[in-house]
Amino acid sequence: MRFTREAPRHDGDDMSATTIERMPAGCGPDRAESENAVSLTRRGFVGATLGAAALLTARPAMAEPTGSGELVVHYYSPTWKYDDAVRAVALTGEGGARTGVERDEFGMTYTFSFSDTPPQGHLGFTVRTDAVFPDDLRYVQAAGGRAEVWVIDADPHVYSAPRTIAARDVTTRQDTPYVAVEDLAELLDLTYEYGTNGYEFDGAGAGTLEILTIHRGRDHYEIAVDRDRIGSNVTGNMLRAYTDLVFDDVDGHRSGDTYRLSFGALERLFQVRTLSLGTEHLLLIPVDVAHDVLRSAAPSAVGFDEDRLAELDSFIEGQVEDGSPAVALIVARSGKVIKEDAYGYALRYSTHDSGGETLPAELLPEDRWEPATTDTLFDLASNTKMYATNYALQRLVSQGRLDLDSPVASLPGWEAFRDESTEYTGDWTVGGEGGIEQAHTGKDTITIRDLLHHRGGLIPDPQYQNLLVAGELWYQTTDAGDRSGIIDAICRTPLMYAPRTRFAYSDVDFMILGLIVEQVTGRRLDEYLAEEFYEPLGLTGTCYRPLDSGVDPHDVAATELNGNTRDGNVSFGTHPDGSEVRIRDHTLRGEVHDEKAFYAMAGVAGHAGLFSTTSDMAVLTQLMLDDGIHAGRQYFTGDVIDEFTTPFAPDPADADTSTIGLGWRVHSRSAAAYYYFNWGPSRSTVGHQGWTGTLTVIDPLHDMTITILTNMRHSPVIDPPNGFAGAEYAVSDLVPITARVYRALSTTTTRTPTLAGLEAALEDHIAAGEVAGPIAHQLQDAVSRAKDHLTAGRTRPAVAALQQVLRHLEDPKNPDTLTDTAREDLHRRTEEILAAIG
């Protein structure tokens, strides 16, 4: 799918109550069966839903007082196309009134005023003359009603005030500038130390290499200074697998007692921007920016090496040729989709019916294999927790409708979530097969926050659908509108651990959270999400129960071959009357694979059940980088994003080792880290992984999101019950894909052609005696005239003057002195400026 993804505009939406249109036909909830509010209470009692949810209010709704605001945009363009270049608009929809335009040492400064904007509101702008991104609407958040930013032509980032790298600290090699790490410490707020490698580094034994270790923020980088090789955020996990993806070349060199990095390496490692204006070298650090909508761009436009991206294609295609599961991938950086591809097959195996009997799945003839496409829907599994339940919670908290510190038992309908209701049964007896070692109490103290931290002490997987395991907690239903039965089963479920004593990743946590969303909103979870997120975002392939929403099964990637039987190795038991407990035995396609979601919650659950496509997932993940903003609407606030993604540990001193926020998996700062965020992502990364073979990576440092969707479980079971053949492929481990995305980020120094740079280079060549005689004065005169014309906005005569420069270079006269080195350098710089001017 090609981007831009233009959703319906919602200018000025401050996340107060909105009027929602009916869901159109397509991927969305089944309206026919859920026109009434869902039943949320225990079995046998149907209570009223909570429209106002007064008991749950934790903070005031996010409406802020408004007043005057100001946005100042400093814009640099090598073409000097500054006339009416910048336009401004607030997220509220108010257009900015331009109150000033003036030239400064950076370029041109535009000042805009707003009469009615919140002090912390988002102020946006477009640069209409930008050579690459003229339609890119970028928002920055004001502080005290004011925001001031610096932007560069053909660069989608937004920066704080430039910092100057002292000219004496910059050296060049083959026209590439370098600066010593020691001279960057204050500029970039980094620390460094020299030592030896404490582990086998790129094949070299421990203690055999001199290593420069750099720390900046949560990240660290280790450079073998005599080999110019680097490892970023290396962990033990990375040294045990895919070691060929751990270390890479770095454009740097040892210089005496210092180590120098090229400007390109500086940009790649620390995600900053350099800009050389003649002899002045600027360092710019990005600020948070929200891109109004996603757009497509060439990979090179946002810092990717296209040859290295091709290596990623070769890797995945090789895996598919060897029989791997399907892979669908989308990468967005700086608000631009730079890669969206699908590989392999959505269906290769299938059961079939014969005389009313379902026969075991078989590998289909190759001509019946169905290719995956970028429009194929995949079962997200536990990524549902984030892009359904967590998003709903983040919106409700932003609106002031939910207190995360409310005990579950205090919520209407959950009064029985207490120790008195606990029933030890099936595998869930003390000392039983389920692993409960002793009885625990305190269920009534468990809060919403505890559930988000996975520290409520709940059983990770009670298997409500399986009579053999669940005993008297067994529950199945086909009615997603009646929640009384599952709430009753959850309330009676024993605790595995004492609340808040340990981390235990539990699906039940998010089953409860999804039910709480339904209770607060008075709508079934799938309906609420469709109305509040998926429809206004313009998503067409994101929904629960896609088959009930009219999605063709052929548009969905298949998962398990023989239902939930693990190829005949699993049964849910028999009822007292001798009948078999319901279990699917057909190839799953368009039905959620997760057993609790399908059998106990009829396909609509807070922990699993959502289906989506790559293009839809790019929009959803981008919200986390864009302060919850898309197409002029804010779905949740940046403050709430920060709250939900802050690493949590019971002892704050241990927060650097944590891999959990509020629901979100987060990269730890100092520990072995969340496995799926190794091999490339920064230590600020958040996201989640799903059991069907899905992964989302949201990296604020790199301003990048990656979504990988596979159907890993669409393969034979080779090690019952959960060892699938599809899991044996490297692509199913997911991290070799993300690693290759990060390795494709370019280390080439960003070159912005400038007249100041041409002028400075000319003076250097003259000083070195490489340009002398009449041609020196001719070139100086032509460059000076071009500069004067561009300053005055006269493009055509400026072009003529630069063309004159080329003619002098191409046809020097006696007694001119012009070395080949000077000619090639000045010719290249002049051609680059002409190309930029267009």
mmCIF file of N, CA, C and O in Angstrom, residues 56 393 402-411 414 417 442-458 495 498-500 508-510 512-513 516 643 648 662-663:
data_model
loop_
_atom_site.group_PDB
_atom_site.id
_atom_site.type_symbol
_atom_site.label_atom_id
_atom_site.label_comp_id
_atom_site.label_asym_id
_atom_site.label_seq_id
_atom_site.Cartn_x
_atom_site.Cartn_y
_atom_site.Cartn_z
ATOM 1 N N LEU A 56 -14.348 6.221 38.889
ATOM 2 C CA LEU A 56 -13.059 5.884 38.296
ATOM 3 C C LEU A 56 -12.243 7.107 37.942
ATOM 4 O O LEU A 56 -11.117 6.989 37.484
ATOM 5 N N LEU A 393 -6.856 2.092 27.248
ATOM 6 C CA LEU A 393 -6.551 2.589 28.582
ATOM 7 C C LEU A 393 -5.832 3.939 28.516
ATOM 8 O O LEU A 393 -6.110 4.847 29.320
ATOM 9 N N LEU A 402 -10.243 7.259 34.125
ATOM 10 C CA LEU A 402 -9.808 6.006 34.731
ATOM 11 C C LEU A 402 -8.656 6.267 35.685
ATOM 12 O O LEU A 402 -7.695 6.962 35.352
ATOM 13 N N ASP A 403 -8.749 5.709 36.872
ATOM 14 C CA ASP A 403 -7.703 5.792 37.887
ATOM 15 C C ASP A 403 -6.964 4.459 37.922
ATOM 16 O O ASP A 403 -7.538 3.426 38.299
ATOM 17 N N LEU A 404 -5.715 4.458 37.535
ATOM 18 C CA LEU A 404 -4.961 3.218 37.477
ATOM 19 C C LEU A 404 -4.719 2.607 38.851
ATOM 20 O O LEU A 404 -4.377 1.425 38.956
ATOM 21 N N ASP A 405 -4.900 3.371 39.893
ATOM 22 C CA ASP A 405 -4.680 2.853 41.240
ATOM 23 C C ASP A 405 -5.968 2.348 41.895
ATOM 24 O O ASP A 405 -5.970 2.023 43.091
ATOM 25 N N SER A 406 -7.036 2.263 41.121
ATOM 26 C CA SER A 406 -8.281 1.681 41.644
ATOM 27 C C SER A 406 -8.131 0.174 41.807
ATOM 28 O O SER A 406 -7.700 -0.513 40.868
ATOM 29 N N PRO A 407 -8.466 -0.393 42.954
ATOM 30 C CA PRO A 407 -8.519 -1.855 43.073
ATOM 31 C C PRO A 407 -9.599 -2.417 42.150
ATOM 32 O O PRO A 407 -10.673 -1.830 42.009
ATOM 33 N N VAL A 408 -9.298 -3.529 41.524
ATOM 34 C CA VAL A 408 -10.286 -4.149 40.641
ATOM 35 C C VAL A 408 -11.576 -4.416 41.402
ATOM 36 O O VAL A 408 -12.685 -4.183 40.900
ATOM 37 N N ALA A 409 -11.461 -4.875 42.637
ATOM 38 C CA ALA A 409 -12.641 -5.231 43.434
ATOM 39 C C ALA A 409 -13.513 -4.031 43.759
ATOM 40 O O ALA A 409 -14.669 -4.204 44.172
ATOM 41 N N SER A 410 -12.998 -2.822 43.593
ATOM 42 C CA SER A 410 -13.789 -1.624 43.892
ATOM 43 C C SER A 410 -14.677 -1.215 42.727
ATOM 44 O O SER A 410 -15.524 -0.342 42.871
ATOM 45 N N LEU A 411 -14.497 -1.855 41.576
ATOM 46 C CA LEU A 411 -15.258 -1.476 40.392
ATOM 47 C C LEU A 411 -16.591 -2.217 40.376
ATOM 48 O O LEU A 411 -16.638 -3.430 40.638
ATOM 49 N N TRP A 414 -17.271 -6.118 39.802
ATOM 50 C CA TRP A 414 -16.121 -6.919 40.205
ATOM 51 C C TRP A 414 -16.074 -7.097 41.722
ATOM 52 O O TRP A 414 -15.019 -7.398 42.286
ATOM 53 N N PHE A 417 -14.310 -10.153 43.160
ATOM 54 C CA PHE A 417 -12.874 -10.359 42.938
ATOM 55 C C PHE A 417 -12.164 -10.252 44.289
ATOM 56 O O PHE A 417 -11.440 -9.310 44.579
ATOM 57 N N GLY A 442 -5.123 -11.585 49.277
ATOM 58 C CA GLY A 442 -4.890 -10.191 48.892
ATOM 59 C C GLY A 442 -5.458 -9.837 47.542
ATOM 60 O O GLY A 442 -5.113 -8.797 46.971
ATOM 61 N N LYS A 443 -6.347 -10.679 47.025
ATOM 62 C CA LYS A 443 -6.898 -10.435 45.701
ATOM 63 C C LYS A 443 -7.601 -9.077 45.628
ATOM 64 O O LYS A 443 -7.531 -8.383 44.606
ATOM 65 N N ASP A 444 -8.258 -8.693 46.729
ATOM 66 C CA ASP A 444 -9.013 -7.443 46.716
ATOM 67 C C ASP A 444 -8.112 -6.204 46.718
ATOM 68 O O ASP A 444 -8.582 -5.081 46.579
ATOM 69 N N THR A 445 -6.800 -6.398 46.869
ATOM 70 C CA THR A 445 -5.873 -5.255 46.846
ATOM 71 C C THR A 445 -5.271 -5.023 45.463
ATOM 72 O O THR A 445 -4.557 -4.036 45.252
ATOM 73 N N ILE A 446 -5.511 -5.922 44.533
ATOM 74 C CA ILE A 446 -4.902 -5.832 43.201
ATOM 75 C C ILE A 446 -5.513 -4.660 42.441
ATOM 76 O O ILE A 446 -6.735 -4.558 42.302
ATOM 77 N N THR A 447 -4.666 -3.783 41.939
ATOM 78 C CA THR A 447 -5.126 -2.590 41.226
ATOM 79 C C THR A 447 -4.943 -2.754 39.717
ATOM 80 O O THR A 447 -4.263 -3.670 39.242
ATOM 81 N N ILE A 448 -5.526 -1.823 38.999
ATOM 82 C CA ILE A 448 -5.330 -1.784 37.542
ATOM 83 C C ILE A 448 -3.845 -1.650 37.225
ATOM 84 O O ILE A 448 -3.323 -2.304 36.311
ATOM 85 N N ARG A 449 -3.148 -0.817 37.992
ATOM 86 C CA ARG A 449 -1.711 -0.639 37.772
ATOM 87 C C ARG A 449 -0.957 -1.950 37.982
ATOM 88 O O ARG A 449 -0.028 -2.268 37.232
ATOM 89 N N ASP A 450 -1.330 -2.719 38.993
ATOM 90 C CA ASP A 450 -0.686 -4.010 39.225
ATOM 91 C C ASP A 450 -0.841 -4.927 38.012
ATOM 92 O O ASP A 450 0.101 -5.629 37.626
ATOM 93 N N LEU A 451 -2.038 -4.924 37.435
ATOM 94 C CA LEU A 451 -2.274 -5.768 36.262
ATOM 95 C C LEU A 451 -1.398 -5.322 35.093
ATOM 96 O O LEU A 451 -0.838 -6.160 34.369
ATOM 97 N N LEU A 452 -1.283 -4.018 34.881
ATOM 98 C CA LEU A 452 -0.452 -3.516 33.793
ATOM 99 C C LEU A 452 1.011 -3.849 34.000
ATOM 100 O O LEU A 452 1.762 -4.058 33.035
ATOM 101 N N HIS A 453 1.439 -3.904 35.244
ATOM 102 C CA HIS A 453 2.816 -4.278 35.556
ATOM 103 C C HIS A 453 3.002 -5.792 35.587
ATOM 104 O O HIS A 453 4.133 -6.259 35.790
ATOM 105 N N HIS A 454 1.938 -6.564 35.390
ATOM 106 C CA HIS A 454 1.982 -8.024 35.501
ATOM 107 C C HIS A 454 2.519 -8.438 36.871
ATOM 108 O O HIS A 454 3.316 -9.374 37.003
ATOM 109 N N ARG A 455 2.052 -7.756 37.913
ATOM 110 C CA ARG A 455 2.480 -8.075 39.275
ATOM 111 C C ARG A 455 1.274 -8.326 40.185
ATOM 112 O O ARG A 455 1.356 -8.154 41.402
ATOM 113 N N GLY A 456 0.156 -8.728 39.596
ATOM 114 C CA GLY A 456 -1.022 -9.006 40.402
ATOM 115 C C GLY A 456 -0.992 -10.366 41.065
ATOM 116 O O GLY A 456 -1.790 -10.637 41.964
ATOM 117 N N GLY A 457 -0.100 -11.243 40.597
ATOM 118 C CA GLY A 457 -0.021 -12.591 41.168
ATOM 119 C C GLY A 457 -0.964 -13.574 40.503
ATOM 120 O O GLY A 457 -1.137 -14.695 40.998
ATOM 121 N N LEU A 458 -1.576 -13.202 39.373
ATOM 122 C CA LEU A 458 -2.557 -14.067 38.726
ATOM 123 C C LEU A 458 -1.886 -15.188 37.939
ATOM 124 O O LEU A 458 -0.748 -15.057 37.473
ATOM 125 N N LEU A 495 -4.890 -17.239 43.115
ATOM 126 C CA LEU A 495 -3.645 -16.524 42.821
ATOM 127 C C LEU A 495 -2.496 -17.525 42.740
ATOM 128 O O LEU A 495 -2.442 -18.509 43.492
ATOM 129 N N ALA A 498 1.590 -14.132 45.720
ATOM 130 C CA ALA A 498 1.060 -13.014 46.494
ATOM 131 C C ALA A 498 1.159 -11.750 45.650
ATOM 132 O O ALA A 498 2.160 -11.537 44.958
ATOM 133 N N PRO A 499 0.137 -10.902 45.656
ATOM 134 C CA PRO A 499 0.171 -9.688 44.834
ATOM 135 C C PRO A 499 1.418 -8.848 45.078
ATOM 136 O O PRO A 499 1.867 -8.690 46.218
ATOM 137 N N ARG A 500 1.988 -8.356 43.986
ATOM 138 C CA ARG A 500 3.104 -7.404 43.986
ATOM 139 C C ARG A 500 4.412 -7.989 44.530
ATOM 140 O O ARG A 500 5.309 -7.250 44.919
ATOM 141 N N VAL A 508 -4.375 -13.277 31.879
ATOM 142 C CA VAL A 508 -5.560 -12.907 32.653
ATOM 143 C C VAL A 508 -5.529 -11.426 33.023
ATOM 144 O O VAL A 508 -6.567 -10.769 33.084
ATOM 145 N N ASP A 509 -4.330 -10.891 33.249
ATOM 146 C CA ASP A 509 -4.225 -9.457 33.529
ATOM 147 C C ASP A 509 -4.948 -8.650 32.462
ATOM 148 O O ASP A 509 -5.726 -7.735 32.762
ATOM 149 N N PHE A 510 -4.675 -8.975 31.218
ATOM 150 C CA PHE A 510 -5.249 -8.184 30.131
ATOM 151 C C PHE A 510 -6.660 -8.627 29.767
ATOM 152 O O PHE A 510 -7.412 -7.852 29.171
ATOM 153 N N ILE A 512 -8.799 -9.076 32.138
ATOM 154 C CA ILE A 512 -9.495 -8.191 33.077
ATOM 155 C C ILE A 512 -9.481 -6.759 32.567
ATOM 156 O O ILE A 512 -10.510 -6.059 32.583
ATOM 157 N N LEU A 513 -8.331 -6.293 32.103
ATOM 158 C CA LEU A 513 -8.220 -4.907 31.647
ATOM 159 C C LEU A 513 -9.148 -4.627 30.475
ATOM 160 O O LEU A 513 -9.777 -3.561 30.394
ATOM 161 N N ILE A 516 -12.560 -4.226 31.833
ATOM 162 C CA ILE A 516 -12.722 -2.929 32.503
ATOM 163 C C ILE A 516 -12.960 -1.823 31.482
ATOM 164 O O ILE A 516 -13.780 -0.915 31.708
ATOM 165 N N GLU A 643 4.116 8.062 30.862
ATOM 166 C CA GLU A 643 3.746 7.303 32.060
ATOM 167 C C GLU A 643 3.694 5.815 31.773
ATOM 168 O O GLU A 643 4.178 4.994 32.562
ATOM 169 N N PHE A 648 9.425 0.073 35.073
ATOM 170 C CA PHE A 648 8.962 -0.061 36.462
ATOM 171 C C PHE A 648 9.748 -1.137 37.194
ATOM 172 O O PHE A 648 10.027 -2.215 36.658
ATOM 173 N N LEU A 662 3.922 0.092 31.870
ATOM 174 C CA LEU A 662 2.500 -0.199 32.070
ATOM 175 C C LEU A 662 2.008 -0.936 30.826
ATOM 176 O O LEU A 662 1.590 -0.335 29.838
ATOM 177 N N GLY A 663 2.130 -2.242 30.858
ATOM 178 C CA GLY A 663 1.752 -3.067 29.715
ATOM 179 C C GLY A 663 2.858 -3.206 28.696
ATOM 180 O O GLY A 663 3.152 -4.308 28.229
#
